[in-house]
Amino acid sequence: MNTQPLIPDTDPHRLAAAIGGHNLIAGQLVRAASGRTFPVVNPATGREIASAAFSDAADIDRAVGAAARAQVAWAAMPARKRGALVSDCARLLAEHVEELGRLVALETGKALRTESRVEAGVVADALQFYGGLASELKGESVPFHPEMLTVTQREPIGVVGVIIPWNAPMMLMALKIAPALVAGNTVVVKSAEEAPLAVLRVCQILNQKLPAGVLNIVSGFGPECGAPLVAHPSVGKVTFTGSVETGRIVARTAGEKLIPVTLELGGKSPMIVMDDADLDKAVAGAVAGMRFTRQGQSCTAASRIFVHDKVHDAFVAALKARVDALKMGDPLDEATDIGTIISRGQLAKVLDYIESGRAIPGAQALECSTLPTHEDLRQGLFVRPVIFTGVDNSCRLAREEIFGPVTCVIRFRSYDEAIAAANDSHFGLAATIWTRDLKTALDATKRLQAGFVQVNQNIVVQPGLSYGGIKQSGLGREASLEAMLDHFTHKKTVIFSMT
Ligand code: NAI
Ligand code: MG
């Protein structure tokens, strides 16, 4: 445990320069064993803001070793004491919300007011939620035999490997590390190469409260750093959020090792707007659900919006007007609603999808809002949000995860047709239905193939509610008590013979 208190630093450039280039292992900020680093770039300007440790198998081995050594004492601590420490972490993080919001805005290009500061708040909330659940790590008594006392108990798995993406790095990390730690595991996080700084800072803050080695974080690329974490013989469980493609690679290695894995993968989440829906509410729900303020970089993005023929044109006009009203600009400016795409590679991918949509006969690409003109942002990875109309569910735009500010509004005439199209996807993460008719709403909640279904609203993942996908959207659930019990413990059956 560090004794020097960390003072919040709301100058993200200074903070980035100060912590960049490090991993955090056994409570210490350390360089990669090889001494190598890679640049961290501000996507709004194209300028390098810091470096990050380019970690490889040697660093992973060091971090996993520290985690394994710390795990015995951590697991031996009374559960509520672990929970209390995680709750202390939440309180400490709450003091750093502004700092963390600014740092994540700088490295990811997500607007501070609409996204980054909000994410920083959710991190503290997730830790608070799990900190209070420690006493729920209970087993059962089983009426197996009158002369035997039979019980089950929950035990930690050991060292958990956590692999996270860049779109909501702090929040996605918190939803994994909090239940893992409370359940008595220790953790090694592998951050996303595009966003290694804010998550490192979060771990540094948490290490003020946690014993050394309980929470470690390393930065680096997938093949060099992520793969050895999954493959390490002392890692007993891996939890991953990212692409389907990488999820399969992670699952393959976990399969070889026969260790459990949780996967939160992509989505192509449908939204069905019936002709009796409250249209204003539905349009607002589409803007929120599509995460236009995060440039659509969300696994839950409502990227297929099925709208009844009778209200289609009015819906499209209202949606366009709302997205037009969002201001694109410097992510750190309080006036900005929409920041940038994360990286040049993602930008190229998004632009390619937009081109593919324009080439569809009869398709219309409605470009929204306006690009910022400020000189400083000339190299920024900005792209105007696009609403496609005149397309159907069979095009690439409707089948593949774009992870950009691009949505399709698809016209339908019958409810059954809309349900069938919504379910015609290899993803199954989230879905919404918008209608005033209770019977239709209830029927849709039964028929929509997704892990998270909502009626007349489109809220995001919430501590306390199980979250995760079916089909290729993933394996397992996060954010709830059951997620902690099912995915971060194993159940031991114990039988006492009384005879
Ligand atoms: P990715 O799945 O390749 O990266 C996610 C994490 O996995 C990163 O930390 C990365 O370094 C790590 N990783 C990569 N290769 C690995 C390997 N062989 N072993 C272990 N870890 C590895 O996603 P990427 O390249 O950032 O984005 C590509 C697409 O993935 C996006 O366009 C989007 O469609 C999807 N995506 C989905 C996310 C979600 O929230 N479900 C988040 C990020 C991306
Ligand atoms: Mg990748």
PDB file of C-alpha atoms and ligand atoms in Angstrom, residues 162-168 172 190-194 220-230 238 240-247 249-250 253 264-267 294 297-300 342-343 346 349-350 353 400-404 427 429 473, ligand 1:
ATOM      1  CA  VAL A 162      -8.721  -8.858 -17.482  1.00  0.00           C
ATOM      2  CA  ILE A 163      -8.505  -7.668 -21.109  1.00  0.00           C
ATOM      3  CA  ILE A 164     -10.291  -4.447 -21.966  1.00  0.00           C
ATOM      4  CA  PRO A 165     -10.969  -2.268 -25.015  1.00  0.00           C
ATOM      5  CA  TRP A 166     -10.718   1.495 -25.443  1.00  0.00           C
ATOM      6  CA  ASN A 167     -14.308   2.665 -25.888  1.00  0.00           C
ATOM      7  CA  ALA A 168     -15.209   2.900 -22.173  1.00  0.00           C
ATOM      8  CA  LEU A 172     -15.419  -1.825 -18.528  1.00  0.00           C
ATOM      9  CA  LYS A 190      -4.105  -5.686 -19.897  1.00  0.00           C
ATOM     10  CA  SER A 191      -5.194  -2.239 -21.088  1.00  0.00           C
ATOM     11  CA  ALA A 192      -6.093  -1.356 -24.665  1.00  0.00           C
ATOM     12  CA  GLU A 193      -3.201   0.053 -26.657  1.00  0.00           C
ATOM     13  CA  GLU A 194      -5.283   3.094 -27.672  1.00  0.00           C
ATOM     14  CA  GLY A 220       0.729  -3.328 -24.610  1.00  0.00           C
ATOM     15  CA  PHE A 221      -0.586  -4.867 -27.788  1.00  0.00           C
ATOM     16  CA  GLY A 222      -2.753  -7.936 -28.266  1.00  0.00           C
ATOM     17  CA  PRO A 223      -0.338 -10.557 -29.583  1.00  0.00           C
ATOM     18  CA  GLU A 224       2.674  -9.464 -27.487  1.00  0.00           C
ATOM     19  CA  CYS A 225       0.903  -8.727 -24.201  1.00  0.00           C
ATOM     20  CA  GLY A 226      -2.728  -9.941 -24.258  1.00  0.00           C
ATOM     21  CA  ALA A 227      -1.963 -13.418 -25.587  1.00  0.00           C
ATOM     22  CA  PRO A 228       0.679 -14.280 -22.929  1.00  0.00           C
ATOM     23  CA  LEU A 229      -1.726 -13.147 -20.210  1.00  0.00           C
ATOM     24  CA  VAL A 230      -4.392 -15.588 -21.392  1.00  0.00           C
ATOM     25  CA  VAL A 238      -9.997 -14.554 -18.244  1.00  0.00           C
ATOM     26  CA  PHE A 240     -12.520 -10.051 -22.068  1.00  0.00           C
ATOM     27  CA  THR A 241     -14.399  -7.232 -23.803  1.00  0.00           C
ATOM     28  CA  GLY A 242     -13.699  -6.474 -27.459  1.00  0.00           C
ATOM     29  CA  SER A 243     -14.213  -7.818 -30.949  1.00  0.00           C
ATOM     30  CA  VAL A 244     -15.698 -11.185 -31.869  1.00  0.00           C
ATOM     31  CA  GLU A 245     -12.520 -12.032 -33.749  1.00  0.00           C
ATOM     32  CA  THR A 246     -10.222 -11.476 -30.761  1.00  0.00           C
ATOM     33  CA  GLY A 247     -12.792 -13.046 -28.438  1.00  0.00           C
ATOM     34  CA  ILE A 249      -8.670 -16.226 -30.076  1.00  0.00           C
ATOM     35  CA  VAL A 250      -8.947 -15.674 -26.317  1.00  0.00           C
ATOM     36  CA  THR A 253      -6.432 -20.446 -25.643  1.00  0.00           C
ATOM     37  CA  GLU A 264     -18.450  -9.361 -23.952  1.00  0.00           C
ATOM     38  CA  LEU A 265     -18.319  -8.997 -27.720  1.00  0.00           C
ATOM     39  CA  GLY A 266     -19.995  -6.895 -30.331  1.00  0.00           C
ATOM     40  CA  GLY A 267     -23.564  -6.067 -31.170  1.00  0.00           C
ATOM     41  CA  ARG A 294     -19.552   8.568 -28.279  1.00  0.00           C
ATOM     42  CA  GLN A 297     -18.328   3.464 -30.408  1.00  0.00           C
ATOM     43  CA  SER A 298     -20.434   1.223 -28.211  1.00  0.00           C
ATOM     44  CA  CYS A 299     -21.167  -2.485 -28.290  1.00  0.00           C
ATOM     45  CA  THR A 300     -24.830  -1.693 -27.543  1.00  0.00           C
ATOM     46  CA  ILE A 342     -10.362   6.601 -31.438  1.00  0.00           C
ATOM     47  CA  SER A 343      -7.727   5.878 -34.094  1.00  0.00           C
ATOM     48  CA  GLN A 346     -11.019   2.783 -36.861  1.00  0.00           C
ATOM     49  CA  LYS A 349     -13.007   1.313 -41.213  1.00  0.00           C
ATOM     50  CA  VAL A 350     -15.925   3.658 -40.512  1.00  0.00           C
ATOM     51  CA  TYR A 353     -18.706   1.382 -44.282  1.00  0.00           C
ATOM     52  CA  GLU A 400     -21.591  -5.958 -39.343  1.00  0.00           C
ATOM     53  CA  GLU A 401     -20.547  -3.975 -36.297  1.00  0.00           C
ATOM     54  CA  ILE A 402     -19.355  -0.595 -37.548  1.00  0.00           C
ATOM     55  CA  PHE A 403     -18.378   0.943 -34.203  1.00  0.00           C
ATOM     56  CA  GLY A 404     -18.850   4.419 -35.607  1.00  0.00           C
ATOM     57  CA  PHE A 427     -25.425 -10.765 -32.720  1.00  0.00           C
ATOM     58  CA  LEU A 429     -26.635  -8.096 -27.176  1.00  0.00           C
ATOM     59  CA  SER A 473     -22.325 -11.238 -28.684  1.00  0.00           C
TER      60      SER A 473
HETATM   61  P1  NAI B   1      -9.866  -6.017 -30.169  1.00  0.00           P
HETATM   62  O1  NAI B   1     -10.888  -7.027 -29.772  1.00  0.00           O
HETATM   63  O2  NAI B   1      -8.791  -6.480 -31.086  1.00  0.00           O
HETATM   64  O3  NAI B   1      -9.170  -5.430 -28.866  1.00  0.00           O
HETATM   65  C1  NAI B   1      -9.703  -5.518 -27.549  1.00  0.00           C
HETATM   66  C2  NAI B   1      -8.577  -5.871 -26.584  1.00  0.00           C
HETATM   67  O4  NAI B   1      -8.060  -7.154 -26.902  1.00  0.00           O
HETATM   68  C3  NAI B   1      -7.383  -4.914 -26.628  1.00  0.00           C
HETATM   69  O5  NAI B   1      -6.891  -4.737 -25.322  1.00  0.00           O
HETATM   70  C4  NAI B   1      -6.389  -5.668 -27.468  1.00  0.00           C
HETATM   71  O6  NAI B   1      -5.055  -5.316 -27.257  1.00  0.00           O
HETATM   72  C5  NAI B   1      -6.641  -7.089 -27.014  1.00  0.00           C
HETATM   73  N1  NAI B   1      -6.167  -8.111 -27.938  1.00  0.00           N
HETATM   74  C6  NAI B   1      -6.024  -8.030 -29.282  1.00  0.00           C
HETATM   75  N2  NAI B   1      -5.537  -9.187 -29.782  1.00  0.00           N
HETATM   76  C7  NAI B   1      -5.390 -10.024 -28.731  1.00  0.00           C
HETATM   77  C8  NAI B   1      -4.921 -11.371 -28.599  1.00  0.00           C
HETATM   78  N3  NAI B   1      -4.512 -12.075 -29.640  1.00  0.00           N
HETATM   79  N4  NAI B   1      -4.918 -11.920 -27.361  1.00  0.00           N
HETATM   80  C9  NAI B   1      -5.327 -11.230 -26.284  1.00  0.00           C
HETATM   81  N5  NAI B   1      -5.761  -9.946 -26.354  1.00  0.00           N
HETATM   82  C10 NAI B   1      -5.787  -9.356 -27.557  1.00  0.00           C
HETATM   83  O7  NAI B   1     -10.649  -4.771 -30.763  1.00  0.00           O
HETATM   84  P2  NAI B   1     -10.067  -3.507 -31.595  1.00  0.00           P
HETATM   85  O8  NAI B   1      -9.003  -3.989 -32.524  1.00  0.00           O
HETATM   86  O9  NAI B   1      -9.755  -2.437 -30.624  1.00  0.00           O
HETATM   87  O10 NAI B   1     -11.372  -3.056 -32.403  1.00  0.00           O
HETATM   88  C11 NAI B   1     -11.818  -3.773 -33.540  1.00  0.00           C
HETATM   89  C12 NAI B   1     -13.338  -3.877 -33.535  1.00  0.00           C
HETATM   90  O11 NAI B   1     -13.763  -4.612 -32.395  1.00  0.00           O
HETATM   91  C13 NAI B   1     -14.094  -2.577 -33.414  1.00  0.00           C
HETATM   92  O12 NAI B   1     -14.259  -1.966 -34.649  1.00  0.00           O
HETATM   93  C14 NAI B   1     -15.414  -3.024 -32.838  1.00  0.00           C
HETATM   94  O13 NAI B   1     -16.250  -3.495 -33.869  1.00  0.00           O
HETATM   95  C15 NAI B   1     -15.035  -4.172 -31.955  1.00  0.00           C
HETATM   96  N6  NAI B   1     -14.950  -3.754 -30.540  1.00  0.00           N
HETATM   97  C16 NAI B   1     -15.961  -4.079 -29.699  1.00  0.00           C
HETATM   98  C17 NAI B   1     -15.936  -3.649 -28.391  1.00  0.00           C
HETATM   99  C18 NAI B   1     -17.035  -3.957 -27.448  1.00  0.00           C
HETATM  100  O14 NAI B   1     -17.276  -3.192 -26.538  1.00  0.00           O
HETATM  101  N7  NAI B   1     -17.695  -5.083 -27.563  1.00  0.00           N
HETATM  102  C19 NAI B   1     -14.848  -2.829 -27.874  1.00  0.00           C
HETATM  103  C20 NAI B   1     -13.790  -2.593 -28.828  1.00  0.00           C
HETATM  104  C21 NAI B   1     -13.871  -3.042 -30.107  1.00  0.00           C
END
